[in-house]
Coordinates of C-alpha atoms in Angstrom, one line a residue:
Chain A
X1 CA 1.0 260.7 66.1
X2 CA 2.9 262.5 68.8
X3 CA 6.4 263.5 67.7
X4 CA 9.3 261.9 69.5
X5 CA 10.9 264.3 72.0
X6 CA 13.9 266.1 70.5
X7 CA 16.0 265.0 73.4
X8 CA 15.4 262.0 75.7
X9 CA 18.0 261.3 78.4
X10 CA 17.5 258.1 80.4
X11 CA 19.6 257.2 83.5
X12 CA 22.5 259.1 82.0
X13 CA 25.9 258.8 83.8
X14 CA 29.1 260.5 83.0
X15 CA 32.2 259.7 85.0
X16 CA 35.7 261.1 84.6
X17 CA 38.8 259.5 85.9
X18 CA 41.1 262.0 87.6
X19 CA 44.0 260.0 88.7
X20 CA 42.7 257.3 91.1
X21 CA 39.5 259.3 91.9
X22 CA 36.4 258.9 89.8
X23 CA 34.6 262.1 89.4
X24 CA 30.9 261.6 88.8
X25 CA 29.9 264.6 86.7
X26 CA 26.4 263.4 85.9
X27 CA 24.4 260.8 87.8
X28 CA 21.1 259.2 86.9
X29 CA 20.1 262.1 84.8
X30 CA 16.7 261.8 83.2
X31 CA 15.4 264.6 81.0
X32 CA 12.9 265.0 78.3
X33 CA 12.9 268.0 76.0
X34 CA 10.0 268.3 73.5
X35 CA 10.2 270.1 70.1
X36 CA 9.9 273.8 70.6
X37 CA 10.8 273.8 74.3
X38 CA 12.9 276.6 75.8
X39 CA 14.8 275.0 78.7
X40 CA 17.5 276.6 80.9
X41 CA 19.9 274.6 82.8
X42 CA 21.1 276.3 86.0
X43 CA 23.5 275.3 88.7
X44 CA 26.7 276.3 90.4
X45 CA 30.1 275.9 88.7
X46 CA 31.3 272.4 88.5
X47 CA 27.8 271.0 88.9
X48 CA 27.9 269.2 85.5
X49 CA 26.0 271.7 83.4
X50 CA 28.7 271.8 80.6
X51 CA 29.1 268.1 80.7
X52 CA 25.4 267.7 80.0
X53 CA 25.5 270.2 77.2
X54 CA 28.5 268.4 75.6
X55 CA 26.6 265.1 75.7
X56 CA 23.5 266.8 74.2
X57 CA 25.7 268.3 71.5
X58 CA 27.2 264.9 70.6
X59 CA 30.6 266.2 71.6
X60 CA 30.9 263.7 74.4
X61 CA 29.6 260.2 75.0
X62 CA 27.9 259.2 78.3
X63 CA 29.5 256.5 80.5
X64 CA 26.1 254.8 80.9
X65 CA 22.5 255.4 80.1
X66 CA 21.0 256.4 76.7
X67 CA 20.4 259.6 74.8
X68 CA 17.8 259.6 72.0
X69 CA 18.1 262.6 69.7
X70 CA 14.8 263.0 67.8
X71 CA 14.2 259.3 68.3
X72 CA 17.7 258.2 67.2
X73 CA 19.7 256.4 69.8
X74 CA 23.0 258.3 69.3
X75 CA 25.0 255.9 71.5
X76 CA 25.0 253.4 68.7
X77 CA 26.2 255.8 66.0
X78 CA 29.7 256.0 64.7
X79 CA 31.7 259.1 65.2
X80 CA 31.2 260.0 61.5
X81 CA 27.4 259.7 61.7
X82 CA 27.4 261.8 64.9
X83 CA 29.4 264.5 63.1
X84 CA 26.9 264.5 60.3
X85 CA 24.0 264.6 62.7
X86 CA 25.6 267.4 64.6
X87 CA 26.1 269.4 61.4
X88 CA 22.5 269.1 60.5
X89 CA 20.5 269.0 63.7
X90 CA 22.5 271.0 66.3
X91 CA 23.6 274.5 66.6
X92 CA 26.0 275.8 69.2
X93 CA 26.3 279.2 70.8
X94 CA 29.3 279.7 73.2
X95 CA 30.1 282.1 76.0
X96 CA 33.1 283.4 74.2
X97 CA 31.5 283.6 70.7
X98 CA 34.2 281.6 68.9
X99 CA 34.1 283.7 65.8
X100 CA 37.1 283.5 63.5
X101 CA 38.7 287.0 63.7
X102 CA 40.1 287.1 60.2
X103 CA 37.0 286.6 58.2
X104 CA 33.9 288.7 57.9
X105 CA 30.7 288.2 59.8
X106 CA 29.0 286.9 56.7
X107 CA 31.8 284.3 56.1
X108 CA 31.6 283.3 59.8
X109 CA 27.9 282.6 59.4
X110 CA 28.5 280.7 56.2
X111 CA 31.0 278.5 58.0
X112 CA 27.9 277.0 59.7
X113 CA 26.9 275.4 56.4
X114 CA 30.2 273.9 55.1
X115 CA 29.9 270.7 57.0
X116 CA 26.4 270.1 55.8
X117 CA 25.2 268.8 52.4
X118 CA 23.7 272.2 51.5
X119 CA 24.5 273.0 47.9
X120 CA 27.2 275.6 47.6
X121 CA 25.0 278.0 45.7
X122 CA 22.3 278.0 48.4
X123 CA 24.8 278.8 51.2
X124 CA 25.2 282.5 50.5
X125 CA 21.4 283.0 50.6
X126 CA 21.1 281.0 53.8
X127 CA 23.9 283.0 55.4
X128 CA 22.3 286.3 54.5
X129 CA 18.9 285.1 55.7
X130 CA 20.4 284.0 59.0
X131 CA 22.1 287.4 59.5
X132 CA 18.8 289.1 58.7
X133 CA 17.0 287.1 61.3
X134 CA 19.4 288.3 64.0
X135 CA 19.1 291.8 62.6
X136 CA 22.7 292.2 61.4
X137 CA 22.4 292.1 57.6
X138 CA 23.9 295.6 57.5
X139 CA 27.0 294.3 59.3
X140 CA 27.7 291.4 57.0
X141 CA 31.1 292.6 55.8
X142 CA 32.5 293.6 59.2
X143 CA 35.3 291.7 60.8
X144 CA 34.3 290.4 64.3
X145 CA 36.9 292.4 66.2
X146 CA 35.3 295.6 64.9
X147 CA 31.9 294.6 66.3
X148 CA 30.4 295.0 69.8
X149 CA 30.0 292.0 72.1
X150 CA 26.3 291.8 71.6
X151 CA 26.7 292.0 67.8
X152 CA 29.3 289.3 67.9
X153 CA 27.1 287.0 69.9
X154 CA 24.3 287.6 67.4
X155 CA 26.6 286.7 64.6
X156 CA 27.4 283.5 66.5
X157 CA 23.7 282.8 66.9
X158 CA 23.2 283.4 63.1
X159 CA 26.0 280.8 62.5
X160 CA 24.3 278.4 64.8
X161 CA 20.9 278.6 63.1
X162 CA 22.1 278.9 59.5
X163 CA 21.9 275.2 58.8
X164 CA 18.4 275.2 60.2
X165 CA 19.0 272.9 63.2
X166 CA 16.3 271.5 65.4
X167 CA 18.2 272.0 68.6
X168 CA 20.1 275.1 69.7
X169 CA 22.5 274.6 72.5
X170 CA 23.8 277.7 74.3
X171 CA 26.6 277.7 76.8
X172 CA 26.4 280.9 78.9
X173 CA 25.4 282.9 75.9
X174 CA 25.1 286.1 78.0
X175 CA 28.1 285.4 80.3
X176 CA 30.4 287.8 78.5
X177 CA 27.8 290.5 78.0
X178 CA 26.4 293.2 80.1
X179 CA 22.7 293.0 81.0
X180 CA 21.5 295.3 78.2
X181 CA 23.3 293.7 75.4
X182 CA 22.6 290.3 76.9
X183 CA 18.9 291.0 76.6
X184 CA 19.3 291.8 72.9
X185 CA 20.6 288.3 72.5
X186 CA 17.7 286.9 74.5
X187 CA 15.3 288.9 72.3
X188 CA 16.8 287.2 69.3
X189 CA 16.1 283.8 71.0
X190 CA 12.5 284.8 71.6
X191 CA 12.0 285.8 67.9
X192 CA 13.6 282.6 66.7
X193 CA 11.2 280.6 68.8
X194 CA 8.2 282.5 67.3
X195 CA 9.3 282.0 63.7
X196 CA 10.2 278.3 63.9
X197 CA 9.9 275.3 66.2
X198 CA 13.5 275.6 67.3
X199 CA 14.3 273.9 70.6
X200 CA 16.5 275.9 72.9
X201 CA 18.6 274.5 75.7
X202 CA 20.5 277.2 77.5
X203 CA 23.1 276.7 80.3
X204 CA 23.4 279.8 82.4
X205 CA 24.0 281.5 85.7
X206 CA 21.9 284.4 84.6
X207 CA 18.5 284.5 86.3
X208 CA 17.2 286.8 83.5
X209 CA 17.7 284.0 81.1
X210 CA 15.8 281.6 83.4
X211 CA 12.9 284.1 83.5
X212 CA 12.5 284.0 79.8
X213 CA 12.5 280.2 79.5
X214 CA 9.5 277.9 79.6
X215 CA 11.1 275.9 82.3
X216 CA 14.4 275.6 84.2
X217 CA 16.2 272.4 85.4
X218 CA 18.7 272.6 88.2
X219 CA 21.8 270.5 88.5
X220 CA 23.7 270.1 91.7
X221 CA 26.7 267.8 92.1
X222 CA 25.7 265.8 89.0
X223 CA 22.1 265.2 90.1
X224 CA 19.2 266.8 88.3
X225 CA 16.7 268.7 90.5
X226 CA 13.6 269.5 88.6
X227 CA 11.5 272.4 89.7
Chain B
X1 CA 33.0 268.4 50.1
X2 CA 36.3 268.6 48.3
X3 CA 35.6 272.2 47.2
X4 CA 34.8 273.1 50.7
X5 CA 38.1 271.7 51.9
X6 CA 39.9 273.8 49.2
X7 CA 38.1 277.0 50.0
X8 CA 38.6 276.5 53.8
X9 CA 42.3 275.7 53.3
X10 CA 42.6 278.8 51.1
X11 CA 41.0 281.0 53.7
X12 CA 43.2 279.5 56.3
X13 CA 46.3 280.4 54.3
X14 CA 45.2 283.8 53.0
X15 CA 43.9 285.2 56.2
X16 CA 47.4 285.2 57.6
X17 CA 49.4 286.0 54.5
X18 CA 52.5 287.2 56.5
X19 CA 52.8 283.9 58.4
X20 CA 52.1 281.8 55.3
X21 CA 54.8 283.7 53.4
X22 CA 57.3 283.1 56.2
X23 CA 56.4 279.4 56.4
X24 CA 56.7 279.0 52.7
X25 CA 60.1 280.7 52.9
X26 CA 61.6 277.6 54.5
X27 CA 60.5 275.3 51.6
X28 CA 61.4 278.0 49.1
X29 CA 65.0 278.0 50.4
X30 CA 65.2 274.3 50.6
X31 CA 63.9 273.6 47.1
X32 CA 65.9 276.6 45.7
X33 CA 69.0 275.2 47.2
X34 CA 68.2 271.7 45.8
X35 CA 67.5 273.0 42.3
X36 CA 70.4 275.3 42.3
X37 CA 72.9 272.7 43.5
X38 CA 71.6 270.1 41.0
X39 CA 71.7 272.7 38.2
X40 CA 75.2 274.0 39.1
X41 CA 76.6 270.6 39.6
X42 CA 75.2 269.6 36.2
X43 CA 76.5 272.7 34.5
X44 CA 79.9 272.4 36.1
X45 CA 80.1 268.7 35.3
X46 CA 79.1 269.5 31.7
X47 CA 81.8 272.2 31.6
X48 CA 84.5 269.8 32.9
X49 CA 83.7 267.2 30.4
X50 CA 83.3 269.8 27.6
X51 CA 86.8 271.1 28.3
X52 CA 88.8 267.9 28.3
X53 CA 87.3 266.2 25.3
X54 CA 86.4 269.1 23.0
X55 CA 89.1 268.1 20.6
X56 CA 88.1 264.5 20.6
X57 CA 84.4 265.0 20.6
X58 CA 84.5 266.9 17.4
X59 CA 86.7 264.5 15.4
X60 CA 85.3 261.8 13.1
X61 CA 87.7 259.8 10.9
X62 CA 86.6 257.6 8.0
X63 CA 89.1 255.3 6.5
X64 CA 89.0 252.7 3.8
X65 CA 91.9 250.8 5.3
X66 CA 90.5 248.0 7.3
X67 CA 92.4 246.5 10.2
X68 CA 94.6 244.2 8.1
X69 CA 95.4 246.8 5.5
X70 CA 92.7 245.4 3.2
X71 CA 90.9 248.0 1.1
X72 CA 87.4 247.0 0.0
X73 CA 86.2 250.3 -1.2
X74 CA 88.1 253.2 -2.6
X75 CA 87.3 256.7 -1.4
X76 CA 86.5 259.2 -4.1
X77 CA 88.8 262.1 -5.0
X78 CA 86.0 264.5 -4.1
X79 CA 85.7 263.2 -0.6
X80 CA 86.4 266.6 0.9
X81 CA 83.6 268.2 -1.1
X82 CA 81.1 265.5 -0.3
X83 CA 81.7 265.6 3.4
X84 CA 81.9 269.4 3.6
X85 CA 78.3 269.5 2.2
X86 CA 76.9 267.6 5.2
X87 CA 75.2 269.8 7.8
X88 CA 77.3 269.8 11.0
X89 CA 80.7 269.5 9.4
X90 CA 83.1 272.3 10.1
X91 CA 85.9 271.1 7.9
X92 CA 87.0 267.9 6.2
X93 CA 90.1 266.7 4.3
X94 CA 91.7 263.6 3.0
X95 CA 95.0 262.2 4.1
X96 CA 96.8 259.4 2.3
X97 CA 100.3 257.9 2.8
X98 CA 102.3 258.0 -0.4
X99 CA 104.5 255.1 -1.4
X100 CA 107.7 256.7 -2.7
X101 CA 109.6 253.5 -3.1
X102 CA 111.9 254.2 -0.3
X103 CA 113.1 257.5 -1.7
X104 CA 115.3 259.6 0.7
X105 CA 114.5 263.2 1.4
X106 CA 117.2 265.8 1.4
X107 CA 117.4 269.6 1.6
X108 CA 119.9 271.0 -0.9
X109 CA 121.4 274.2 0.4
X110 CA 123.6 272.9 3.2
X111 CA 126.1 270.1 2.8
X112 CA 127.3 269.2 6.2
X113 CA 129.9 266.5 6.0
X114 CA 129.5 265.5 9.6
X115 CA 125.8 265.4 9.7
X116 CA 123.3 263.2 8.0
X117 CA 121.8 265.1 5.1
X118 CA 119.3 262.5 3.8
X119 CA 116.4 261.0 5.7
X120 CA 113.7 258.5 5.0
X121 CA 110.7 260.7 5.7
X122 CA 107.1 259.6 5.2
X123 CA 105.2 261.5 2.5
X124 CA 101.5 262.2 2.8
X125 CA 99.2 263.5 0.1
X126 CA 96.4 265.6 1.6
X127 CA 93.5 267.7 0.3
X128 CA 93.6 271.4 1.1
X129 CA 90.8 271.1 3.8
X130 CA 92.8 268.7 5.9
X131 CA 94.8 271.4 7.6
X132 CA 91.6 272.9 9.0
X133 CA 90.0 269.5 9.6
X134 CA 93.0 268.3 11.6
X135 CA 93.4 271.7 13.4
X136 CA 97.0 272.0 12.5
X137 CA 98.8 275.3 13.1
X138 CA 101.3 276.9 10.8
X139 CA 104.7 278.0 12.0
X140 CA 105.4 280.0 8.9
X141 CA 104.4 280.2 5.3
X142 CA 101.1 278.8 4.0
X143 CA 99.4 275.6 3.2
X144 CA 98.5 274.6 -0.3
X145 CA 95.1 275.1 -2.0
X146 CA 93.0 273.5 -4.6
X147 CA 95.0 275.3 -7.3
X148 CA 98.2 273.7 -6.3
X149 CA 96.6 270.3 -6.5
X150 CA 94.9 270.9 -9.9
X151 CA 98.2 272.3 -11.4
X152 CA 100.0 269.4 -9.8
X153 CA 102.6 271.8 -8.5
X154 CA 105.6 270.4 -6.8
X155 CA 105.0 272.2 -3.5
X156 CA 105.3 270.8 0.0
X157 CA 104.4 271.6 3.6
X158 CA 106.7 270.2 6.2
X159 CA 105.8 268.8 9.6
X160 CA 107.7 270.3 12.5
X161 CA 109.9 267.3 13.0
X162 CA 110.7 267.0 9.3
X163 CA 111.5 270.7 9.1
X164 CA 113.9 270.4 12.0
X165 CA 115.7 267.4 10.6
X166 CA 116.0 268.9 7.1
X167 CA 117.1 272.2 8.7
X168 CA 114.4 274.2 7.0
X169 CA 113.6 277.0 9.4
X170 CA 112.3 279.8 7.2
X171 CA 110.8 279.9 3.8
X172 CA 111.4 283.4 2.6
X173 CA 113.8 282.1 -0.1
X174 CA 111.6 279.3 -1.2
X175 CA 113.8 276.4 -0.1
X176 CA 113.6 273.3 -2.2
X177 CA 113.7 269.7 -0.9
X178 CA 114.3 266.6 -2.8
X179 CA 112.3 263.4 -2.3
X180 CA 114.3 260.9 -4.4
X181 CA 114.8 262.9 -7.5
X182 CA 111.7 265.0 -7.3
X183 CA 112.1 268.6 -6.2
X184 CA 109.5 270.3 -4.0
X185 CA 109.3 273.9 -3.1
X186 CA 108.6 274.3 0.7
X187 CA 105.7 276.8 1.0
X188 CA 104.9 276.3 4.7
X189 CA 106.1 274.7 7.9
X190 CA 103.6 273.3 10.5
X191 CA 104.0 274.1 14.2
X192 CA 101.2 271.9 15.6
X193 CA 99.9 268.8 13.8
X194 CA 96.6 268.6 15.8
X195 CA 94.7 265.4 15.2
X196 CA 97.2 263.9 12.7
X197 CA 100.3 263.1 14.6
X198 CA 101.5 261.2 11.4
X199 CA 102.3 264.6 9.9
X200 CA 104.9 265.5 12.5
X201 CA 107.8 264.0 10.6
X202 CA 106.2 264.1 7.2
X203 CA 106.5 265.8 3.9
X204 CA 103.0 266.8 2.9
X205 CA 102.2 267.3 -0.8
X206 CA 99.0 268.1 -2.7
X207 CA 96.9 265.1 -3.9
X208 CA 97.1 266.1 -7.6
X209 CA 100.9 266.2 -7.4
X210 CA 100.9 262.8 -5.7
X211 CA 98.6 261.4 -8.4
X212 CA 100.9 262.7 -11.1
X213 CA 104.2 261.7 -9.7
X214 CA 103.5 258.6 -7.6
X215 CA 100.3 257.4 -9.3
X216 CA 98.3 257.6 -6.1
X217 CA 95.2 255.5 -6.6
X218 CA 92.7 257.0 -4.1
X219 CA 92.6 258.7 -0.8
X220 CA 92.5 256.3 2.2
X221 CA 91.4 258.4 5.1
X222 CA 89.0 261.4 5.6
X223 CA 89.5 263.5 8.6
X224 CA 86.4 265.4 9.6
X225 CA 86.0 268.3 12.0
X226 CA 82.4 268.3 13.2
X227 CA 80.5 270.8 15.1
X228 CA 79.9 270.1 18.8
X229 CA 77.2 267.5 19.2
X230 CA 77.2 266.4 15.6
X231 CA 79.8 263.6 15.9
X232 CA 77.3 260.8 16.2
X233 CA 75.2 262.0 13.3
X234 CA 78.2 262.6 11.0
X235 CA 79.7 259.3 11.9
X236 CA 76.5 257.8 10.5
X237 CA 76.2 259.9 7.4
X238 CA 79.8 260.2 6.2
X239 CA 80.3 256.6 5.0
X240 CA 77.0 256.8 3.0
X241 CA 78.1 260.1 1.5
X242 CA 81.5 258.6 0.6
X243 CA 80.5 255.2 -0.7
X244 CA 76.7 255.2 -1.2
X245 CA 76.8 251.6 -2.4
X246 CA 79.1 250.0 0.2
X247 CA 79.1 252.2 3.2
X248 CA 79.7 249.2 5.4
X249 CA 83.1 248.7 3.9
X250 CA 84.4 251.9 5.5
X251 CA 85.7 252.1 9.0
X252 CA 84.5 255.0 11.1
X253 CA 86.4 256.2 14.1
X254 CA 84.2 258.4 16.2
X255 CA 84.6 259.8 19.7
X256 CA 83.3 257.8 22.6
X257 CA 79.8 258.7 23.5
X258 CA 80.2 261.7 25.8
X259 CA 77.0 261.2 27.6
X260 CA 78.2 258.4 29.8
X261 CA 81.4 260.2 30.8
X262 CA 79.5 263.4 31.5
X263 CA 77.0 261.5 33.7
X264 CA 79.8 259.9 35.7
X265 CA 81.5 263.2 36.4
X266 CA 78.2 265.0 37.1
X267 CA 77.3 262.1 39.5
X268 CA 80.4 262.6 41.6
X269 CA 79.7 266.3 41.9
X270 CA 76.0 265.8 42.5
X271 CA 76.2 263.5 45.5
X272 CA 77.8 266.2 47.6
X273 CA 75.5 268.9 46.5
X274 CA 72.4 266.7 46.8
X275 CA 73.2 266.1 50.4
X276 CA 73.5 269.8 51.0
X277 CA 70.2 270.5 49.2
X278 CA 68.6 267.6 51.1
X279 CA 69.7 269.2 54.4
X280 CA 68.3 272.5 53.3
X281 CA 65.0 270.9 52.4
X282 CA 64.9 269.1 55.7
X283 CA 65.3 272.5 57.5
X284 CA 62.4 273.8 55.3
X285 CA 60.3 270.8 56.3
X286 CA 61.0 271.3 60.0
X287 CA 60.0 274.9 59.4
X288 CA 56.6 273.9 57.9
X289 CA 56.1 271.3 60.6
X290 CA 56.9 273.8 63.3
X291 CA 54.6 276.5 62.0
X292 CA 51.8 274.1 61.3
X293 CA 52.1 272.8 64.8
X294 CA 52.1 276.2 66.3
X295 CA 49.1 277.0 64.1
X296 CA 47.3 274.0 65.4
X297 CA 47.9 275.1 68.9
X298 CA 46.9 278.6 68.1
X299 CA 43.8 277.5 66.3
X300 CA 42.6 275.1 68.9
X301 CA 39.5 277.1 69.4
X302 CA 38.8 277.1 65.7
X303 CA 39.3 273.4 65.5
X304 CA 36.9 272.9 68.4
X305 CA 34.4 275.2 66.7
X306 CA 34.7 273.3 63.4
X307 CA 34.1 270.0 65.3
X308 CA 31.0 271.6 67.0
X309 CA 29.8 272.7 63.5
X310 CA 30.0 269.0 62.5
X311 CA 33.4 268.6 61.0
X312 CA 34.7 265.0 61.2
X313 CA 38.2 264.2 62.3
X314 CA 38.9 263.4 58.6
X315 CA 37.8 266.9 57.6
X316 CA 40.1 268.5 60.1
X317 CA 43.0 266.3 59.2
X318 CA 42.4 267.0 55.5
X319 CA 42.2 270.7 55.9
X320 CA 45.5 271.0 57.8
X321 CA 47.2 268.6 55.4
X322 CA 45.9 270.6 52.5
X323 CA 47.1 273.8 54.0
X324 CA 50.6 272.5 54.6
X325 CA 50.8 270.7 51.2
X326 CA 49.7 273.9 49.5
X327 CA 52.5 275.8 51.4
X328 CA 54.9 273.1 50.3
X329 CA 53.7 273.3 46.7
X330 CA 54.0 277.1 46.6
X331 CA 57.4 276.9 48.2
X332 CA 58.4 274.3 45.6
X333 CA 57.3 276.5 42.7
X334 CA 58.9 279.6 44.0
X335 CA 62.0 277.7 45.1
X336 CA 62.3 276.1 41.6
X337 CA 62.2 279.5 40.0
X338 CA 64.8 280.9 42.3
X339 CA 67.0 277.8 41.9
X340 CA 66.9 278.1 38.1
X341 CA 67.6 281.8 38.3
X342 CA 70.6 281.1 40.5
X343 CA 71.9 278.4 38.1
X344 CA 71.5 280.9 35.2
X345 CA 73.3 283.7 37.1
X346 CA 76.2 281.4 38.2
X347 CA 76.6 279.9 34.7
X348 CA 76.5 283.4 33.2
X349 CA 79.2 284.8 35.5
X350 CA 81.4 281.8 34.8
X351 CA 80.6 281.8 31.1
X352 CA 79.3 278.2 31.3
X353 CA 76.4 276.8 29.5
X354 CA 73.6 276.5 32.1
X355 CA 72.3 272.9 32.1
X356 CA 69.3 271.7 34.0
X357 CA 67.6 268.3 33.6
X358 CA 64.1 268.8 32.3
X359 CA 62.6 266.7 35.1
X360 CA 63.9 269.0 37.8
X361 CA 61.5 271.9 37.3
X362 CA 58.7 269.3 37.2
X363 CA 59.8 267.2 40.2
X364 CA 60.8 270.1 42.5
X365 CA 57.3 271.4 43.2
X366 CA 56.3 267.8 43.8
X367 CA 59.2 267.4 46.3
X368 CA 57.9 270.7 47.9
X369 CA 54.4 269.3 48.1
X370 CA 55.6 266.0 49.6
X371 CA 57.6 268.0 52.1
X372 CA 54.5 269.9 53.1
X373 CA 52.5 266.7 53.4
X374 CA 55.0 265.0 55.5
X375 CA 55.7 268.0 57.7
X376 CA 51.9 268.6 58.1
X377 CA 51.0 265.0 58.9
X378 CA 51.8 265.1 62.6
X379 CA 50.2 268.5 63.3
X380 CA 47.2 267.6 61.3
X381 CA 46.7 264.3 63.2
X382 CA 47.2 266.2 66.4
X383 CA 44.6 268.7 65.4
X384 CA 42.1 266.0 64.5
X385 CA 42.7 264.3 67.8
X386 CA 41.9 267.3 69.9
X387 CA 38.9 266.8 72.1
X388 CA 36.3 269.3 70.8
X389 CA 35.1 270.1 74.3
X390 CA 38.6 270.8 75.6
X391 CA 39.5 272.6 72.4
X392 CA 36.5 275.0 72.9
X393 CA 37.3 275.7 76.5
X394 CA 41.0 276.3 76.1
X395 CA 40.6 278.9 73.4

C-alpha cells in the first residue's frame, strides 16, 4: 500500500485583514510532498513563502482549504493536539537559529525533546546522537555565543531532528551564513536524507539550496508556480 | 511533564542569576517588612501588657472567707509551707485579721495631752512569708521570722499609716506599743504594703503570738506570689494543696487572663504595621510582575521557539507562573528569615522578649509564593497568548 503523502495541501487559502484591506497571502495552493522528498520553496519577499511554512508547521491555520499531515486532517484538531503533533512530527530550523544563549549546545538540543513523551532517561542519549549526526559532539558543552554561525545552525538542526520528526521545515537556513558555512549546513541536510527518510521543505532565496533539492516550487503573489 | 516544567523553570531562573536575585529582592523586602512589623508589634504589645500588669499577673489569693463571711473550710497552719512547695510559686504567706475585742492601740513614750494617743487599729496575724509574697517594703527594722512565731514573741511590724499615727518613726530603742493590755516590741516599720493594702494602718503580729494571745483559730487568706505565667496553674493547684478534701470550698482570686488583654493591645498596634507591611509587599509584587513582564518581552523569541518545539499554551503559562511563584517563594523564605532577625535585633536592643506567632514563619513563604503567582499571572498569560509566528520573527 502506498503511504499517504507527508503533506497534502488542497486549495489552501490564507488571508490577513490589514485594516479594511484583505491581503491574500496564499491563494488556491495545492501541493503534495511525499515522504523523503527534498523540496525548496522559492519566491520574492512577501510572496507568501513564510506563511506557507507556518501552515505546514501547524503554527498557523489556513483560512480555507485543507492540509493533511501524514494523512491526518489537521484542520479538525484542537490546539492541544496540534502542539503534540508538532512536537513529535515536525522540526524547525530558523534563519536566526533561535538558540538559547545561556545554556550549552547540548542543552539546546535536549530542549527539542522536552515537549515530547520521550522518557527523560533517553533524552540525553538522543541529544548526543543528534549532535553527533551534525558533527558537533565535541562542542556539546559550548555556549552558543562562543560558536560560529555555521556551528550554531548545525546545533539548531540537531535540535530540530532530535525528536526524530518526519518533516523538517527550514526558513532561510543559510540566510545568515556565508556561502561556505552555508554549504556545511546543506551537507548536513544531505547526510540526514541518506540516513533516514526525513522529508525536507526549505524556504530560501539561495539558488545553491535549490540546486541541491529534488524539486523547487515557486510562489509569486500567493500563487504557486510549479516548475 | 511536571518534572520538565520544574527543570525548565529552574533553568530559566538560574541562567540569569543576577536578574533573578534582583527580582526576588522586591519580595524579600516586602515579606521581611511584613514579618518584622508583625513581630515587632507583637513584641511591643507583649511588652506593654507585661509592664502594666506584672504585679497583678503574678498574684494569686486563696481565701476561706466566702462572700458572706461564711467559712466552710479552715486553712491549715502550714499553708505557707504547702504552697511554697508548689512549682511556680515564688513566695507565699498567710494573712488573718485578728479579733482583739475592740482593744485600743497606744504607744507609750509620749503623752501628748492635746493629741489623741490611743487608736483603734486593725491587727493582722501573718506568716513570715507574707511580706515577700505581698511584696512589701520595709522602711526600717526587720520583719519577723518563724522563730518569733514559734516562741510566741510579742513583736509587731507596723504599717506605714499605723506608724505615723502612733508616732513610731525609728526603732533603734525598741519602742513598745500596747494593744489593749498586751505589749508588743516594734521590730520593723513598713514603707510599702504592696498587694495587701489592709496592712497600711495595721499592727502586724506573728501567727503563733496571735494564737497564744487571741486564740486565733486558723488563717483565713493565703497570698501567693507566683512566677510569670504560672498564675493559672497555681490558681488551680493551690486550693487542692490547702484543702485536699474540699478544695471547692475555697475562693481563689487570680489575675484576669492576660492573653485577651495582650491580644487587644497587639491588635491595635498590628493594624498600622500590617498596612505598612502590605504596602511593602505590594511594591514587591509589582516588582515581580514588572520583571516577569519584561522577561516575557525579552524572551519572546524563546517563547516562539518553545511553541514551535511543540509547547502548548498551557505549558508556556505554567512555566512562567512557576518561575514567578518560585521567585516569590524564595523571596518569602529569605524575607521571613530577615524579618525574624530584625525582630530579634530590635527586641534585643530594647531588652524586650522577642515574640513571633508560630504561624508567621510558616505563612510568610506562602504569602511570598502567592505574591509571585498573582504577579506572574498576567505576564504568563501574555506569554502564552503570543502568536508563535510573530514571536519568532520579532526576536
